[in-house]
Amino acid sequence: MDRSANITRPVPIPAARDVLELLKPVTWFPPMWAFFCGVMSSGAPLTDRWMFLIGGVLLAGPMVCGTSQAVNDWYDRHVDAINQPERPIPSGRIAGKWGLYVALIGSVLSLVLGAVLGFWVFIATIVGLMCAWGYSAPPFRFKMSGWVGPGVVALSYEGLSWFTGASVMSAGLPDARVLIIILLYSIGAHGIMTLNDFKAVEGDTAMGVRSLPVTLGVKNAARLACAVMALPQVIVIALLLNWGLAISAIAVTLLLAMQLVFMRRLLTDPNKYAPWYNATGVSSYVMGMLAAALGLGGWI
């Protein structure tokens, strides 16, 4: 009798290149940019805490953001088997439960690094990981809501990363003005995340994901996204002027004016122009973040 069929073969350890693909390096740039804004907003000389600076970049990008991608791919592996069968988990290149193990290992390493970088960075790391797991994993699955899901991603990508950068360089809780600007840009980023849902309206409808383009309609969701992106920046401009940071206020104003021009085109056909707006309007938005950060840090 052939007993070979009853022998359980060990699941191979995934190759480094497949783990890297699972962590989606292309997604690391937004939180790393926000982290850089946080560094600039602190006003601290870069040479004073350069080791902490390097550690913070690793934490915001490969560690927390990369872990969030592994979590998302693990819990979406059945959907990806249909829509993206070439991804590491559905393709079998990361077999067994290794996708989950990568997410768990990434979470632990992120917590360790966050603790090394300081108390407030550790707290931000905990919140970021809670958002990462809550976004994809049951029973929460924040991604199923068009209101909560984009808010969680906006908080993680923009707010917590900026907070981490400022905390790493200041070795403590950031200045109250920095915290206010972080909150405003995090709120505005909700609109950016809503635009990302335009490309998946049909799939979200079929899967029961209640994204704003699905529940409000594409046109109304686009109008709401534009308002959510623009209004916090108006408040940022007013605050910068009130704090005597005129150069930053002028820079953010000009960048917002550019966005308003881009928004007019976006609203003519949101499905068609959402990718174009992500390359133009969103770029202006994040440049405004840097302009505000440079003013808060006393660089301009």
mmCIF file of N, CA and C in Angstrom, residues 111-211:
data_model
loop_
_atom_site.group_PDB
_atom_site.id
_atom_site.type_symbol
_atom_site.label_atom_id
_atom_site.label_comp_id
_atom_site.label_asym_id
_atom_site.label_seq_id
_atom_site.Cartn_x
_atom_site.Cartn_y
_atom_site.Cartn_z
ATOM 1 N N LEU A 111 6.460 46.564 17.268
ATOM 2 C CA LEU A 111 6.290 46.948 18.670
ATOM 3 C C LEU A 111 7.642 47.097 19.369
ATOM 4 N N VAL A 112 8.556 46.198 19.089
ATOM 5 C CA VAL A 112 9.887 46.275 19.698
ATOM 6 C C VAL A 112 10.601 47.552 19.260
ATOM 7 N N LEU A 113 10.585 47.820 17.952
ATOM 8 C CA LEU A 113 11.259 49.022 17.448
ATOM 9 C C LEU A 113 10.576 50.275 17.977
ATOM 10 N N GLY A 114 9.233 50.291 18.016
ATOM 11 C CA GLY A 114 8.514 51.442 18.550
ATOM 12 C C GLY A 114 8.886 51.701 19.992
ATOM 13 N N ALA A 115 9.039 50.659 20.790
ATOM 14 C CA ALA A 115 9.414 50.815 22.199
ATOM 15 C C ALA A 115 10.814 51.401 22.327
ATOM 16 N N VAL A 116 11.714 50.978 21.447
ATOM 17 C CA VAL A 116 13.092 51.489 21.479
ATOM 18 C C VAL A 116 13.113 52.987 21.157
ATOM 19 N N LEU A 117 12.230 53.414 20.259
ATOM 20 C CA LEU A 117 12.243 54.804 19.791
ATOM 21 C C LEU A 117 11.581 55.777 20.760
ATOM 22 N N GLY A 118 10.889 55.287 21.762
ATOM 23 C CA GLY A 118 10.328 56.191 22.751
ATOM 24 C C GLY A 118 8.884 55.863 23.092
ATOM 25 N N PHE A 119 8.427 56.388 24.239
ATOM 26 C CA PHE A 119 7.094 56.068 24.744
ATOM 27 C C PHE A 119 5.995 56.456 23.772
ATOM 28 N N TRP A 120 6.010 57.701 23.285
ATOM 29 C CA TRP A 120 4.926 58.162 22.410
ATOM 30 C C TRP A 120 4.976 57.479 21.049
ATOM 31 N N VAL A 121 6.167 57.132 20.601
ATOM 32 C CA VAL A 121 6.279 56.371 19.351
ATOM 33 C C VAL A 121 5.692 54.978 19.552
ATOM 34 N N PHE A 122 5.932 54.396 20.712
ATOM 35 C CA PHE A 122 5.386 53.079 21.038
ATOM 36 C C PHE A 122 3.862 53.119 21.050
ATOM 37 N N ILE A 123 3.303 54.164 21.646
ATOM 38 C CA ILE A 123 1.842 54.318 21.668
ATOM 39 C C ILE A 123 1.300 54.440 20.245
ATOM 40 N N ALA A 124 1.962 55.246 19.413
ATOM 41 C CA ALA A 124 1.527 55.412 18.022
ATOM 42 C C ALA A 124 1.628 54.089 17.263
ATOM 43 N N THR A 125 2.650 53.299 17.579
ATOM 44 C CA THR A 125 2.819 51.999 16.928
ATOM 45 C C THR A 125 1.675 51.061 17.301
ATOM 46 N N ILE A 126 1.311 51.060 18.561
ATOM 47 C CA ILE A 126 0.185 50.229 19.008
ATOM 48 C C ILE A 126 -1.085 50.619 18.263
ATOM 49 N N VAL A 127 -1.369 51.914 18.194
ATOM 50 C CA VAL A 127 -2.573 52.390 17.507
ATOM 51 C C VAL A 127 -2.521 52.023 16.028
ATOM 52 N N GLY A 128 -1.348 52.199 15.415
ATOM 53 C CA GLY A 128 -1.207 51.865 14.000
ATOM 54 C C GLY A 128 -1.452 50.401 13.725
ATOM 55 N N LEU A 129 -0.941 49.534 14.573
ATOM 56 C CA LEU A 129 -1.152 48.095 14.378
ATOM 57 C C LEU A 129 -2.606 47.710 14.643
ATOM 58 N N MET A 130 -3.233 48.353 15.615
ATOM 59 C CA MET A 130 -4.657 48.112 15.857
ATOM 60 C C MET A 130 -5.471 48.482 14.620
ATOM 61 N N CYS A 131 -5.113 49.600 13.999
ATOM 62 C CA CYS A 131 -5.790 50.019 12.768
ATOM 63 C C CYS A 131 -5.547 49.004 11.657
ATOM 64 N N ALA A 132 -4.305 48.517 11.547
ATOM 65 C CA ALA A 132 -3.950 47.575 10.484
ATOM 66 C C ALA A 132 -4.746 46.280 10.607
ATOM 67 N N TRP A 133 -4.807 45.735 11.792
ATOM 68 C CA TRP A 133 -5.542 44.486 11.990
ATOM 69 C C TRP A 133 -7.049 44.726 11.938
ATOM 70 N N GLY A 134 -7.503 45.807 12.529
ATOM 71 C CA GLY A 134 -8.936 46.092 12.513
ATOM 72 C C GLY A 134 -9.478 46.394 11.133
ATOM 73 N N TYR A 135 -8.626 46.945 10.263
ATOM 74 C CA TYR A 135 -9.054 47.282 8.907
ATOM 75 C C TYR A 135 -9.406 46.033 8.103
ATOM 76 N N SER A 136 -8.637 44.964 8.299
ATOM 77 C CA SER A 136 -8.787 43.773 7.453
ATOM 78 C C SER A 136 -9.376 42.571 8.156
ATOM 79 N N ALA A 137 -9.101 42.438 9.453
ATOM 80 C CA ALA A 137 -9.427 41.198 10.152
ATOM 81 C C ALA A 137 -10.825 41.249 10.771
ATOM 82 N N PRO A 138 -11.538 40.118 10.750
ATOM 83 C CA PRO A 138 -12.800 40.038 11.469
ATOM 84 C C PRO A 138 -12.519 40.055 12.980
ATOM 85 N N PRO A 139 -13.450 40.525 13.803
ATOM 86 C CA PRO A 139 -14.829 40.872 13.435
ATOM 87 C C PRO A 139 -15.011 42.316 12.978
ATOM 88 N N PHE A 140 -13.937 43.115 12.985
ATOM 89 C CA PHE A 140 -14.101 44.545 12.710
ATOM 90 C C PHE A 140 -14.230 44.823 11.209
ATOM 91 N N ARG A 141 -13.203 44.449 10.436
ATOM 92 C CA ARG A 141 -13.234 44.632 8.977
ATOM 93 C C ARG A 141 -13.670 46.052 8.610
ATOM 94 N N PHE A 142 -12.930 47.045 9.140
ATOM 95 C CA PHE A 142 -13.267 48.443 8.894
ATOM 96 C C PHE A 142 -13.368 48.764 7.409
ATOM 97 N N LYS A 143 -12.661 48.010 6.585
ATOM 98 C CA LYS A 143 -12.636 48.274 5.149
ATOM 99 C C LYS A 143 -14.011 48.112 4.497
ATOM 100 N N MET A 144 -14.925 47.465 5.181
ATOM 101 C CA MET A 144 -16.263 47.263 4.636
ATOM 102 C C MET A 144 -17.105 48.530 4.686
ATOM 103 N N SER A 145 -16.662 49.536 5.449
ATOM 104 C CA SER A 145 -17.401 50.794 5.587
ATOM 105 C C SER A 145 -16.707 51.905 4.819
ATOM 106 N N GLY A 146 -17.462 52.641 4.037
ATOM 107 C CA GLY A 146 -16.914 53.755 3.276
ATOM 108 C C GLY A 146 -16.565 54.952 4.129
ATOM 109 N N TRP A 147 -17.071 54.989 5.353
ATOM 110 C CA TRP A 147 -16.746 56.080 6.268
ATOM 111 C C TRP A 147 -15.585 55.705 7.170
ATOM 112 N N VAL A 148 -15.673 54.539 7.807
ATOM 113 C CA VAL A 148 -14.660 54.138 8.780
ATOM 114 C C VAL A 148 -13.362 53.701 8.098
ATOM 115 N N GLY A 149 -13.477 52.890 7.035
ATOM 116 C CA GLY A 149 -12.288 52.362 6.368
ATOM 117 C C GLY A 149 -11.324 53.443 5.905
ATOM 118 N N PRO A 150 -11.763 54.397 5.079
ATOM 119 C CA PRO A 150 -10.849 55.464 4.650
ATOM 120 C C PRO A 150 -10.307 56.292 5.810
ATOM 121 N N GLY A 151 -11.126 56.466 6.854
ATOM 122 C CA GLY A 151 -10.663 57.216 8.013
ATOM 123 C C GLY A 151 -9.527 56.519 8.731
ATOM 124 N N VAL A 152 -9.632 55.203 8.859
ATOM 125 C CA VAL A 152 -8.585 54.425 9.512
ATOM 126 C C VAL A 152 -7.289 54.482 8.707
ATOM 127 N N VAL A 153 -7.398 54.342 7.398
ATOM 128 C CA VAL A 153 -6.200 54.400 6.551
ATOM 129 C C VAL A 153 -5.591 55.804 6.578
ATOM 130 N N ALA A 154 -6.424 56.827 6.518
ATOM 131 C CA ALA A 154 -5.925 58.203 6.562
ATOM 132 C C ALA A 154 -5.196 58.479 7.871
ATOM 133 N N LEU A 155 -5.773 58.021 8.970
ATOM 134 C CA LEU A 155 -5.127 58.207 10.273
ATOM 135 C C LEU A 155 -3.779 57.502 10.319
ATOM 136 N N SER A 156 -3.721 56.294 9.780
ATOM 137 C CA SER A 156 -2.484 55.514 9.830
ATOM 138 C C SER A 156 -1.414 56.083 8.905
ATOM 139 N N TYR A 157 -1.804 56.329 7.644
ATOM 140 C CA TYR A 157 -0.829 56.759 6.648
ATOM 141 C C TYR A 157 -0.319 58.181 6.895
ATOM 142 N N GLU A 158 -1.222 59.078 7.267
ATOM 143 C CA GLU A 158 -0.841 60.485 7.401
ATOM 144 C C GLU A 158 -0.628 60.882 8.861
ATOM 145 N N GLY A 159 -1.649 60.686 9.689
ATOM 146 C CA GLY A 159 -1.594 61.203 11.047
ATOM 147 C C GLY A 159 -0.558 60.527 11.930
ATOM 148 N N LEU A 160 -0.637 59.208 12.052
ATOM 149 C CA LEU A 160 0.270 58.494 12.948
ATOM 150 C C LEU A 160 1.714 58.563 12.464
ATOM 151 N N SER A 161 1.909 58.549 11.149
ATOM 152 C CA SER A 161 3.266 58.630 10.613
ATOM 153 C C SER A 161 3.873 60.008 10.885
ATOM 154 N N TRP A 162 3.072 61.058 10.700
ATOM 155 C CA TRP A 162 3.545 62.416 11.007
ATOM 156 C C TRP A 162 3.851 62.510 12.497
ATOM 157 N N PHE A 163 2.935 62.030 13.327
ATOM 158 C CA PHE A 163 3.116 62.051 14.778
ATOM 159 C C PHE A 163 4.407 61.316 15.162
ATOM 160 N N THR A 164 4.655 60.178 14.529
ATOM 161 C CA THR A 164 5.856 59.410 14.825
ATOM 162 C C THR A 164 7.115 60.192 14.495
ATOM 163 N N GLY A 165 7.128 60.841 13.330
ATOM 164 C CA GLY A 165 8.288 61.633 12.947
ATOM 165 C C GLY A 165 8.567 62.764 13.917
ATOM 166 N N ALA A 166 7.509 63.458 14.331
ATOM 167 C CA ALA A 166 7.682 64.564 15.276
ATOM 168 C C ALA A 166 8.114 64.048 16.648
ATOM 169 N N SER A 167 7.572 62.917 17.065
ATOM 170 C CA SER A 167 7.909 62.357 18.372
ATOM 171 C C SER A 167 9.336 61.834 18.409
ATOM 172 N N VAL A 168 9.746 61.182 17.317
ATOM 173 C CA VAL A 168 11.107 60.649 17.250
ATOM 174 C C VAL A 168 12.129 61.764 17.420
ATOM 175 N N MET A 169 11.913 62.884 16.764
ATOM 176 C CA MET A 169 12.902 63.964 16.770
ATOM 177 C C MET A 169 12.818 64.840 18.023
ATOM 178 N N SER A 170 11.624 64.967 18.587
ATOM 179 C CA SER A 170 11.475 65.796 19.785
ATOM 180 C C SER A 170 11.646 65.000 21.074
ATOM 181 N N ALA A 171 11.728 63.668 20.941
ATOM 182 C CA ALA A 171 11.881 62.775 22.098
ATOM 183 C C ALA A 171 10.755 62.964 23.103
ATOM 184 N N GLY A 172 9.560 63.221 22.599
ATOM 185 C CA GLY A 172 8.418 63.406 23.484
ATOM 186 C C GLY A 172 7.160 63.682 22.691
ATOM 187 N N LEU A 173 6.156 64.212 23.371
ATOM 188 C CA LEU A 173 4.900 64.557 22.718
ATOM 189 C C LEU A 173 5.094 65.804 21.878
ATOM 190 N N PRO A 174 4.665 65.803 20.608
ATOM 191 C CA PRO A 174 4.840 66.982 19.758
ATOM 192 C C PRO A 174 4.079 68.195 20.285
ATOM 193 N N ASP A 175 4.495 69.359 19.805
ATOM 194 C CA ASP A 175 3.849 70.623 20.151
ATOM 195 C C ASP A 175 2.371 70.597 19.777
ATOM 196 N N ALA A 176 1.545 71.321 20.547
ATOM 197 C CA ALA A 176 0.094 71.333 20.314
ATOM 198 C C ALA A 176 -0.242 71.801 18.907
ATOM 199 N N ARG A 177 0.509 72.772 18.377
ATOM 200 C CA ARG A 177 0.234 73.255 17.017
ATOM 201 C C ARG A 177 0.461 72.141 15.996
ATOM 202 N N VAL A 178 1.499 71.350 16.213
ATOM 203 C CA VAL A 178 1.776 70.228 15.320
ATOM 204 C C VAL A 178 0.634 69.219 15.372
ATOM 205 N N LEU A 179 0.145 68.935 16.574
ATOM 206 C CA LEU A 179 -0.938 67.976 16.729
ATOM 207 C C LEU A 179 -2.201 68.432 16.000
ATOM 208 N N ILE A 180 -2.478 69.724 16.048
ATOM 209 C CA ILE A 180 -3.668 70.259 15.370
ATOM 210 C C ILE A 180 -3.544 70.084 13.856
ATOM 211 N N ILE A 181 -2.379 70.416 13.321
ATOM 212 C CA ILE A 181 -2.164 70.295 11.870
ATOM 213 C C ILE A 181 -2.211 68.821 11.455
ATOM 214 N N ILE A 182 -1.660 67.943 12.277
ATOM 215 C CA ILE A 182 -1.739 66.502 11.999
ATOM 216 C C ILE A 182 -3.190 66.073 11.871
ATOM 217 N N LEU A 183 -4.023 66.495 12.814
ATOM 218 C CA LEU A 183 -5.437 66.113 12.803
ATOM 219 C C LEU A 183 -6.129 66.612 11.539
ATOM 220 N N LEU A 184 -5.863 67.855 11.161
ATOM 221 C CA LEU A 184 -6.526 68.433 9.991
ATOM 222 C C LEU A 184 -6.119 67.711 8.705
ATOM 223 N N TYR A 185 -4.843 67.450 8.533
ATOM 224 C CA TYR A 185 -4.411 66.756 7.322
ATOM 225 C C TYR A 185 -4.876 65.297 7.306
ATOM 226 N N SER A 186 -5.035 64.699 8.481
ATOM 227 C CA SER A 186 -5.578 63.340 8.536
ATOM 228 C C SER A 186 -7.035 63.324 8.091
ATOM 229 N N ILE A 187 -7.792 64.325 8.517
ATOM 230 C CA ILE A 187 -9.194 64.430 8.081
ATOM 231 C C ILE A 187 -9.260 64.609 6.572
ATOM 232 N N GLY A 188 -8.418 65.497 6.041
ATOM 233 C CA GLY A 188 -8.408 65.721 4.602
ATOM 234 C C GLY A 188 -8.032 64.479 3.818
ATOM 235 N N ALA A 189 -7.151 63.661 4.388
ATOM 236 C CA ALA A 189 -6.714 62.449 3.690
ATOM 237 C C ALA A 189 -7.839 61.439 3.530
ATOM 238 N N HIS A 190 -8.908 61.586 4.309
ATOM 239 C CA HIS A 190 -10.086 60.720 4.127
ATOM 240 C C HIS A 190 -10.600 60.844 2.693
ATOM 241 N N GLY A 191 -10.579 62.062 2.155
ATOM 242 C CA GLY A 191 -11.011 62.265 0.778
ATOM 243 C C GLY A 191 -10.115 61.568 -0.219
ATOM 244 N N ILE A 192 -8.798 61.565 0.055
ATOM 245 C CA ILE A 192 -7.860 60.873 -0.831
ATOM 246 C C ILE A 192 -8.164 59.383 -0.869
ATOM 247 N N MET A 193 -8.421 58.816 0.298
ATOM 248 C CA MET A 193 -8.708 57.381 0.373
ATOM 249 C C MET A 193 -10.026 57.037 -0.316
ATOM 250 N N THR A 194 -10.981 57.952 -0.266
ATOM 251 C CA THR A 194 -12.242 57.733 -0.971
ATOM 252 C C THR A 194 -12.023 57.666 -2.475
ATOM 253 N N LEU A 195 -11.135 58.508 -2.992
ATOM 254 C CA LEU A 195 -10.839 58.476 -4.427
ATOM 255 C C LEU A 195 -10.254 57.124 -4.840
ATOM 256 N N ASN A 196 -9.521 56.499 -3.945
ATOM 257 C CA ASN A 196 -8.942 55.191 -4.262
ATOM 258 C C ASN A 196 -10.003 54.118 -4.442
ATOM 259 N N ASP A 197 -11.209 54.367 -3.910
ATOM 260 C CA ASP A 197 -12.287 53.381 -4.027
ATOM 261 C C ASP A 197 -13.001 53.442 -5.375
ATOM 262 N N PHE A 198 -12.728 54.461 -6.169
ATOM 263 C CA PHE A 198 -13.435 54.609 -7.443
ATOM 264 C C PHE A 198 -13.109 53.483 -8.420
ATOM 265 N N LYS A 199 -11.887 52.965 -8.306
ATOM 266 C CA LYS A 199 -11.452 51.947 -9.278
ATOM 267 C C LYS A 199 -12.082 50.588 -9.009
ATOM 268 N N ALA A 200 -12.765 50.445 -7.867
ATOM 269 C CA ALA A 200 -13.281 49.125 -7.484
ATOM 270 C C ALA A 200 -14.779 49.138 -7.219
ATOM 271 N N VAL A 201 -15.510 50.042 -7.860
ATOM 272 C CA VAL A 201 -16.949 50.177 -7.582
ATOM 273 C C VAL A 201 -17.691 48.878 -7.893
ATOM 274 N N GLU A 202 -17.419 48.303 -9.045
ATOM 275 C CA GLU A 202 -18.131 47.074 -9.420
ATOM 276 C C GLU A 202 -17.781 45.918 -8.476
ATOM 277 N N GLY A 203 -16.511 45.784 -8.190
ATOM 278 C CA GLY A 203 -16.096 44.710 -7.294
ATOM 279 C C GLY A 203 -16.621 44.903 -5.885
ATOM 280 N N ASP A 204 -16.599 46.159 -5.405
ATOM 281 C CA ASP A 204 -17.104 46.436 -4.059
ATOM 282 C C ASP A 204 -18.601 46.158 -3.969
ATOM 283 N N THR A 205 -19.319 46.502 -5.018
ATOM 284 C CA THR A 205 -20.753 46.238 -5.044
ATOM 285 C C THR A 205 -21.028 44.737 -4.954
ATOM 286 N N ALA A 206 -20.265 43.971 -5.706
ATOM 287 C CA ALA A 206 -20.458 42.515 -5.711
ATOM 288 C C ALA A 206 -20.082 41.883 -4.382
ATOM 289 N N MET A 207 -19.058 42.439 -3.710
ATOM 290 C CA MET A 207 -18.564 41.855 -2.461
ATOM 291 C C MET A 207 -19.246 42.429 -1.221
ATOM 292 N N GLY A 208 -20.149 43.398 -1.422
ATOM 293 C CA GLY A 208 -20.852 43.978 -0.289
ATOM 294 C C GLY A 208 -20.070 45.026 0.482
ATOM 295 N N VAL A 209 -19.010 45.546 -0.118
ATOM 296 C CA VAL A 209 -18.233 46.611 0.521
ATOM 297 C C VAL A 209 -18.980 47.933 0.324
ATOM 298 N N ARG A 210 -19.311 48.596 1.428
ATOM 299 C CA ARG A 210 -20.116 49.813 1.361
ATOM 300 C C ARG A 210 -19.222 51.051 1.267
ATOM 301 N N SER A 211 -18.438 51.108 0.189
ATOM 302 C CA SER A 211 -17.610 52.288 -0.039
ATOM 303 C C SER A 211 -18.506 53.464 -0.385
#
